[in-house]
mmCIF file of C-alpha atoms and ligand atoms in Angstrom:
data_model
loop_
_atom_site.group_PDB
_atom_site.id
_atom_site.type_symbol
_atom_site.label_atom_id
_atom_site.label_comp_id
_atom_site.label_asym_id
_atom_site.label_seq_id
_atom_site.Cartn_x
_atom_site.Cartn_y
_atom_site.Cartn_z
ATOM 1 C CA MET A 1 93.945 161.300 104.563
ATOM 2 C CA ALA A 2 90.525 163.309 103.596
ATOM 3 C CA VAL A 3 87.691 163.315 102.090
ATOM 4 C CA LEU A 4 87.877 165.535 99.184
ATOM 5 C CA GLU A 5 84.728 167.499 97.683
ATOM 6 C CA ILE A 6 84.034 165.787 94.102
ATOM 7 C CA CYS A 7 82.820 168.643 91.300
ATOM 8 C CA THR A 8 80.136 168.029 89.221
ATOM 9 C CA TYR A 9 79.552 168.693 85.599
ATOM 10 C CA PRO A 10 79.709 171.985 84.400
ATOM 11 C CA ASP A 11 82.529 172.355 86.624
ATOM 12 C CA LYS A 12 85.433 173.715 84.204
ATOM 13 C CA VAL A 13 87.918 171.750 85.552
ATOM 14 C CA LEU A 14 86.726 168.449 84.174
ATOM 15 C CA LEU A 15 86.205 169.872 80.898
ATOM 16 C CA ARG A 16 90.013 171.045 80.524
ATOM 17 C CA GLU A 17 93.117 168.936 80.098
ATOM 18 C CA ALA A 18 94.638 167.922 83.154
ATOM 19 C CA GLU A 19 98.764 168.690 83.493
ATOM 20 C CA PRO A 20 101.336 166.099 83.595
ATOM 21 C CA ILE A 21 103.427 165.862 86.695
ATOM 22 C CA CYS A 22 106.647 166.108 86.323
ATOM 23 C CA THR A 23 107.449 165.711 90.338
ATOM 24 C CA ILE A 24 106.512 162.756 92.585
ATOM 25 C CA ASP A 25 105.807 165.378 95.211
ATOM 26 C CA LYS A 26 105.017 165.206 99.148
ATOM 27 C CA GLU A 27 101.752 167.159 97.626
ATOM 28 C CA ILE A 28 100.993 164.321 94.734
ATOM 29 C CA VAL A 29 101.372 161.150 96.765
ATOM 30 C CA ARG A 30 98.906 163.098 99.777
ATOM 31 C CA LEU A 31 96.636 164.027 96.774
ATOM 32 C CA ALA A 32 96.779 160.822 95.760
ATOM 33 C CA ASP A 33 95.924 158.996 99.413
ATOM 34 C CA ASP A 34 93.150 161.371 99.777
ATOM 35 C CA MET A 35 91.532 160.574 96.137
ATOM 36 C CA ALA A 36 91.277 157.063 97.382
ATOM 37 C CA GLU A 37 90.206 157.828 100.560
ATOM 38 C CA THR A 38 87.877 159.837 98.414
ATOM 39 C CA MET A 39 86.601 157.387 96.199
ATOM 40 C CA TYR A 40 86.075 154.575 98.959
ATOM 41 C CA ASN A 41 83.739 156.933 100.803
ATOM 42 C CA ALA A 42 81.766 158.014 97.656
ATOM 43 C CA PRO A 43 82.026 154.933 97.084
ATOM 44 C CA GLY A 44 83.350 154.473 93.395
ATOM 45 C CA ILE A 45 85.973 152.465 91.632
ATOM 46 C CA GLY A 46 87.469 154.866 89.923
ATOM 47 C CA LEU A 47 88.975 158.631 90.086
ATOM 48 C CA ALA A 48 90.654 161.221 88.029
ATOM 49 C CA ALA A 49 92.092 164.322 89.790
ATOM 50 C CA ASN A 50 90.413 167.007 88.413
ATOM 51 C CA GLN A 51 86.931 165.709 89.690
ATOM 52 C CA VAL A 52 88.393 166.924 93.355
ATOM 53 C CA GLY A 53 89.723 170.295 91.461
ATOM 54 C CA ALA A 54 93.348 169.238 90.894
ATOM 55 C CA PRO A 55 94.194 169.951 87.481
ATOM 56 C CA ARG A 56 97.212 167.262 87.551
ATOM 57 C CA ARG A 57 97.197 163.690 85.454
ATOM 58 C CA LEU A 58 96.747 161.448 88.247
ATOM 59 C CA ILE A 59 93.997 158.713 88.465
ATOM 60 C CA VAL A 60 93.250 155.613 91.371
ATOM 61 C CA VAL A 61 91.289 152.593 90.409
ATOM 62 C CA ASP A 62 89.894 150.064 92.366
ATOM 63 C CA CYS A 63 87.309 147.540 90.837
ATOM 64 C CA SER A 64 87.743 145.136 94.088
ATOM 65 C CA LYS A 65 84.022 145.703 95.217
ATOM 66 C CA ARG A 66 83.496 143.794 92.084
ATOM 67 C CA ASP A 67 86.157 141.277 91.207
ATOM 68 C CA LEU A 68 88.272 140.000 93.391
ATOM 69 C CA ASP A 69 91.641 139.874 91.954
ATOM 70 C CA SER A 70 91.643 144.341 91.768
ATOM 71 C CA GLN A 71 93.319 146.023 93.713
ATOM 72 C CA LEU A 72 94.337 149.941 94.121
ATOM 73 C CA ILE A 73 95.876 150.809 91.276
ATOM 74 C CA VAL A 74 96.930 154.691 91.554
ATOM 75 C CA LEU A 75 98.382 156.199 87.818
ATOM 76 C CA VAL A 76 100.818 159.048 87.675
ATOM 77 C CA ASN A 77 100.407 160.274 83.631
ATOM 78 C CA PRO A 78 98.924 157.146 82.190
ATOM 79 C CA GLU A 79 98.384 156.863 78.569
ATOM 80 C CA ILE A 80 96.928 154.473 76.480
ATOM 81 C CA ILE A 81 99.615 153.120 74.523
ATOM 82 C CA ALA A 82 97.818 149.768 73.085
ATOM 83 C CA ALA A 83 94.109 148.794 72.103
ATOM 84 C CA GLU A 84 91.718 146.386 70.650
ATOM 85 C CA GLY A 85 88.520 144.726 70.537
ATOM 86 C CA LEU A 86 84.857 146.570 71.156
ATOM 87 C CA THR A 87 82.776 146.255 74.358
ATOM 88 C CA SER A 88 79.843 147.974 76.054
ATOM 89 C CA MET A 89 79.083 148.598 79.783
ATOM 90 C CA GLU A 90 76.931 151.296 81.349
ATOM 91 C CA GLU A 91 78.798 153.222 83.030
ATOM 92 C CA GLY A 92 78.359 156.415 85.857
ATOM 93 C CA CYS A 93 80.330 158.667 87.206
ATOM 94 C CA LEU A 94 80.281 160.941 90.477
ATOM 95 C CA SER A 95 80.777 163.735 88.391
ATOM 96 C CA VAL A 96 77.395 163.178 86.680
ATOM 97 C CA PRO A 97 75.348 162.428 89.208
ATOM 98 C CA ASP A 98 72.431 159.991 88.929
ATOM 99 C CA TYR A 99 72.862 159.202 85.529
ATOM 100 C CA GLN A 100 73.816 155.776 83.913
ATOM 101 C CA ALA A 101 73.971 155.144 80.142
ATOM 102 C CA GLU A 102 75.713 152.185 77.788
ATOM 103 C CA VAL A 103 79.306 153.269 76.522
ATOM 104 C CA THR A 104 81.078 151.398 73.910
ATOM 105 C CA ARG A 105 85.110 151.564 74.535
ATOM 106 C CA TYR A 106 88.165 149.554 73.671
ATOM 107 C CA GLU A 107 87.751 145.754 75.262
ATOM 108 C CA LYS A 108 91.648 145.499 76.297
ATOM 109 C CA VAL A 109 93.805 148.522 76.579
ATOM 110 C CA LYS A 110 97.666 148.600 77.374
ATOM 111 C CA VAL A 111 98.071 151.686 80.157
ATOM 112 C CA ARG A 112 101.302 153.105 81.000
ATOM 113 C CA GLY A 113 102.472 155.672 83.598
ATOM 114 C CA LEU A 114 104.297 155.872 86.765
ATOM 115 C CA ASP A 115 103.467 154.538 90.127
ATOM 116 C CA LEU A 116 104.127 156.657 93.173
ATOM 117 C CA GLN A 117 108.082 155.891 93.314
ATOM 118 C CA GLY A 118 108.590 157.671 89.897
ATOM 119 C CA LYS A 119 108.813 153.887 88.487
ATOM 120 C CA ALA A 120 107.375 153.184 85.303
ATOM 121 C CA VAL A 121 104.505 150.542 84.929
ATOM 122 C CA GLU A 122 102.754 148.948 82.240
ATOM 123 C CA LEU A 123 99.127 146.957 82.771
ATOM 124 C CA ASP A 124 97.317 144.907 80.161
ATOM 125 C CA ALA A 125 93.857 145.310 81.383
ATOM 126 C CA ASP A 126 90.333 144.204 80.386
ATOM 127 C CA GLY A 127 86.882 143.614 81.280
ATOM 128 C CA LEU A 128 85.959 146.184 83.878
ATOM 129 C CA LEU A 129 89.516 147.310 84.632
ATOM 130 C CA ALA A 130 89.743 148.360 81.116
ATOM 131 C CA VAL A 131 86.813 150.186 80.737
ATOM 132 C CA VAL A 132 87.390 152.239 84.303
ATOM 133 C CA LEU A 133 91.033 153.126 82.519
ATOM 134 C CA GLN A 134 89.455 154.203 79.823
ATOM 135 C CA HIS A 135 86.990 156.279 82.090
ATOM 136 C CA GLU A 136 89.166 158.195 83.867
ATOM 137 C CA ILE A 137 91.945 158.834 81.675
ATOM 138 C CA ASP A 138 88.782 160.456 79.675
ATOM 139 C CA HIS A 139 88.424 162.798 82.856
ATOM 140 C CA LEU A 140 92.156 163.721 82.414
ATOM 141 C CA ASN A 141 91.432 165.177 78.513
ATOM 142 C CA GLY A 142 88.294 167.157 79.990
ATOM 143 C CA LYS A 143 86.223 164.359 78.264
ATOM 144 C CA LEU A 144 83.399 162.531 80.174
ATOM 145 C CA PHE A 145 81.463 159.427 79.560
ATOM 146 C CA ILE A 146 78.652 161.606 78.426
ATOM 147 C CA ASP A 147 80.377 162.683 75.479
ATOM 148 C CA HIS A 148 80.399 158.813 74.250
ATOM 149 C CA ILE A 149 76.527 158.755 73.960
ATOM 150 C CA SER A 150 74.173 160.420 71.317
ATOM 151 C CA ARG A 151 73.942 164.139 71.187
ATOM 152 C CA LEU A 152 70.373 164.081 72.055
ATOM 153 C CA LYS A 153 71.052 161.618 75.471
ATOM 154 C CA ARG A 154 73.545 163.889 76.155
ATOM 155 C CA GLU A 155 71.974 166.999 75.671
ATOM 156 C CA LEU A 156 69.418 165.786 77.920
ATOM 157 C CA CYS A 157 71.702 165.363 80.836
ATOM 158 C CA LYS A 158 73.429 168.243 80.278
ATOM 159 C CA ARG A 159 70.386 170.204 81.006
ATOM 160 C CA ARG A 160 69.214 168.356 83.449
ATOM 161 C CA LEU A 161 72.418 168.526 85.484
ATOM 162 C CA LEU A 162 72.127 172.295 85.114
ATOM 163 C CA LYS A 163 69.134 172.552 86.216
ATOM 164 C CA ARG A 164 70.256 170.245 89.652
ATOM 165 C CA ARG A 165 72.923 172.890 89.657
ATOM 166 C CA ALA A 166 70.589 175.816 89.616
ATOM 167 C CA LYS A 167 68.431 174.612 92.658
ATOM 168 C CA GLU A 168 71.282 173.531 94.395
ATOM 169 C CA THR A 169 73.082 177.101 94.303
ATOM 170 C CA ALA A 170 69.669 178.191 95.063
ATOM 171 C CA THR A 171 69.386 176.608 98.352
ATOM 172 C CA ASP A 172 72.653 177.304 98.770
ATOM 173 C CA ALA A 173 71.846 181.625 98.824
ATOM 174 C CA PRO A 174 71.989 183.443 102.128
ATOM 175 C CA LEU A 175 68.146 184.029 103.550
HETATM 176 NI NI1 LIG B 201 83.922 159.693 86.132
#
């Protein structure tokens, strides 16, 4: 397992829809392992494949740090098939460093996908897990949590991230 580099806004791979996975081969299993390792290392509670530069529909989630009943969930081609209620939670994202904002999402969701053996799985989630699943599936659709906040806040956040990136690029430049 390896810790991968996490892409941050405005990397294009974060802003595009990820491709469905047709065959769960060794490469996909390896990617899932590396994504889990990367998520635990960050540390984070969820990660989508396009956050590590792989534009594929694959997510890993583990809320066990805050919710003891949770464990590692790996989902291939996940989709929300039912949703109800609304809830608001403060969210952050490894691809949007140093920024948190309150986001309103569905309170409960039913998510369908495949596990790494290619078996169909259906998950009923509420609370934190429901929020994280929606956040990660958003990533696969090229959407970030800041797309759910007010335009003014979003523009301020984006400007800050662009400035931060410009500074990083400047520091990386050879002397
Ligand atoms: Ni995120």
